[in-house]
Amino acid sequence: MLKRTKIVATLGPATDSRESIKSLIEAGANVFRLNFSHGESEDHIKRAEKIRDIAKELNTYIAILGDLQGPKIRVARFAEGKIVLAKNAEFIIDVSHDREAGNSSIVGTSYNTLPKEVKSGDQLMLDDGRIQLEIIATNTTQVITKVLVGGDLSNNKGINLKGGGLSAPALTDKDKKDIVTAAKIGIDYLAVSFPRSAEDIELARKLLKEAGGDSALVAKIERAETVNDHDVLDSIILASDAVMVARGDLGVEIGDAQLIGVQKHIINRTRELNRVVITATQMMESMIHNPIPTRAEIFDVANAILDGTDAVMLSAETATGDNPAKTVQAMANVCVGAEGQKLAKTSNHRVDINFESIDEAIAMATMYTANHLKGVKAIISLTESGSTALWLSRIRSGMPIYALSRSIETLRKVALYRGVEPINFDPTALGRHDVNRLAVEELKSRDYVQDGDLVIITKGDSMGALGGTNAMKIVKVGEVN
């Protein structure tokens, strides 16, 4: 059984070698994340070259996702490297304090407008919420707080305002430089961190285009204000090509108790709007050091899959963990197990919606037929841009979708779509009457189908034209001519 849900694996020191990247692909990774928060431009360029070289060697298609750092608001550094904050102690964050000389009473920050953007009674969450502070007063340079939840605090840990509202722009100067690197790599997906509106995504797309890039854009949903207003969330989803449920900062800002409902809404709404969705953060965090996941982690991954996520993401588990390939394999096993459940195969997606394009209407008709006609074993989407494959993948089904395309960029892009398997195939080099037969033979040669199986083919009259899908045909393997 083919795994339908895709796995995004973050590369880092633990997975920098050719052997480790190859092992992740063989274990089930479909997309590699390059975290621009760490490393230099040349590091990312070399990793991308390595990924593509290994994917070619393995005769597979792997997407590369570049993740912009965004305006991560952080405390500065401590003179001793780490401090301990005691409950009820006073702790000051001072924008004018020496950024190398923090102590258990005071620390600096690079976010100079912090005292102006918070007020008495607000709560600051440090280090992904592990440290919680209540603001008791502010002045021109200082935010004076009382420690509600204490503990160890080390250098450069993040600061979030509970409930959201900090005004830091989504794209920093560093991000703008990294966009140029992403364009140079020819990255498949570019993730924009902390977008507040559709305008942030549109600006990133403009800068990417100016740099010569054409990546699909991923909006990382991690601000409270973007999920508190459904109109704002919808506008961000529609401005993007994909969405990431970035549960770390989002959970800190809205509270973990609210996160599960918000996650379900984001996944559902993203699919309704025909975009791709990734679920991320701490999905198998125990496997950073342990060889097997906890039962809670297995349920977490399976829950996201049953909700309809296209992909599940690993961060530190593969970037710095002790068991990168084992973690990917464990996640792949959960994917297959969850996908076998009836809930993962049934859908009423857009059944009461009028379609605006012929491509989408063909895709919806194809999936309805595939789900209800006995004997159908596969769908072949002859696609130039991947759009039909995307629409096909929006409907829950156990039916494998094979995206056959001559475009390497399209084959990499569809590697993120749930249930879609990319296959290199050039219909423009064939006679019109040979296309169906040779497309089916391609699947048969890979043992995906056998004589007697029904296969549904979607294609356009004008082979090689973007957005040209206008036909659906049902054929029987062994009888195609």
JSON list of C-alpha atoms in Angstrom, two decimals, residues 9-16 20 23-24 284-291 314-328:
[
{"chain": "A", "resi": 9, "resn": "ALA", "atom": "CA", "xyz": [11.82, 16.20, 7.00]},
{"chain": "A", "resi": 10, "resn": "THR", "atom": "CA", "xyz": [14.05, 19.06, 8.17]},
{"chain": "A", "resi": 11, "resn": "LEU", "atom": "CA", "xyz": [17.74, 18.75, 7.33]},
{"chain": "A", "resi": 12, "resn": "GLY", "atom": "CA", "xyz": [20.42, 19.71, 9.83]},
{"chain": "A", "resi": 13, "resn": "PRO", "atom": "CA", "xyz": [23.67, 18.50, 11.39]},
{"chain": "A", "resi": 14, "resn": "ALA", "atom": "CA", "xyz": [22.28, 14.98, 11.92]},
{"chain": "A", "resi": 15, "resn": "THR", "atom": "CA", "xyz": [21.25, 14.63, 8.27]},
{"chain": "A", "resi": 16, "resn": "ASP", "atom": "CA", "xyz": [23.86, 16.49, 6.27]},
{"chain": "A", "resi": 20, "resn": "SER", "atom": "CA", "xyz": [21.59, 10.16, 5.73]},
{"chain": "A", "resi": 23, "resn": "SER", "atom": "CA", "xyz": [18.14, 6.92, 4.14]},
{"chain": "A", "resi": 24, "resn": "LEU", "atom": "CA", "xyz": [15.41, 9.51, 4.82]},
{"chain": "A", "resi": 284, "resn": "MET", "atom": "CA", "xyz": [7.40, 12.96, 17.22]},
{"chain": "A", "resi": 285, "resn": "GLU", "atom": "CA", "xyz": [9.62, 14.99, 19.51]},
{"chain": "A", "resi": 286, "resn": "SER", "atom": "CA", "xyz": [10.39, 12.13, 21.88]},
{"chain": "A", "resi": 287, "resn": "MET", "atom": "CA", "xyz": [12.20, 10.42, 19.00]},
{"chain": "A", "resi": 288, "resn": "ILE", "atom": "CA", "xyz": [14.91, 13.08, 19.08]},
{"chain": "A", "resi": 289, "resn": "HIS", "atom": "CA", "xyz": [16.49, 10.75, 21.63]},
{"chain": "A", "resi": 290, "resn": "ASN", "atom": "CA", "xyz": [14.22, 7.67, 21.80]},
{"chain": "A", "resi": 291, "resn": "PRO", "atom": "CA", "xyz": [14.00, 4.90, 19.20]},
{"chain": "A", "resi": 314, "resn": "LEU", "atom": "CA", "xyz": [9.51, 16.68, 11.40]},
{"chain": "A", "resi": 315, "resn": "SER", "atom": "CA", "xyz": [11.82, 19.39, 12.72]},
{"chain": "A", "resi": 316, "resn": "ALA", "atom": "CA", "xyz": [14.49, 18.67, 15.34]},
{"chain": "A", "resi": 317, "resn": "GLU", "atom": "CA", "xyz": [13.61, 14.97, 15.07]},
{"chain": "A", "resi": 318, "resn": "THR", "atom": "CA", "xyz": [15.51, 14.76, 11.77]},
{"chain": "A", "resi": 319, "resn": "ALA", "atom": "CA", "xyz": [17.67, 17.90, 11.95]},
{"chain": "A", "resi": 320, "resn": "THR", "atom": "CA", "xyz": [19.50, 17.11, 15.18]},
{"chain": "A", "resi": 321, "resn": "GLY", "atom": "CA", "xyz": [17.97, 13.87, 16.49]},
{"chain": "A", "resi": 322, "resn": "ASP", "atom": "CA", "xyz": [19.61, 10.56, 17.22]},
{"chain": "A", "resi": 323, "resn": "ASN", "atom": "CA", "xyz": [17.23, 8.52, 15.03]},
{"chain": "A", "resi": 324, "resn": "PRO", "atom": "CA", "xyz": [16.34, 10.47, 11.85]},
{"chain": "A", "resi": 325, "resn": "ALA", "atom": "CA", "xyz": [15.58, 7.55, 9.51]},
{"chain": "A", "resi": 326, "resn": "LYS", "atom": "CA", "xyz": [13.80, 5.56, 12.25]},
{"chain": "A", "resi": 327, "resn": "THR", "atom": "CA", "xyz": [11.63, 8.61, 12.96]},
{"chain": "A", "resi": 328, "resn": "VAL", "atom": "CA", "xyz": [10.62, 8.98, 9.30]}
]
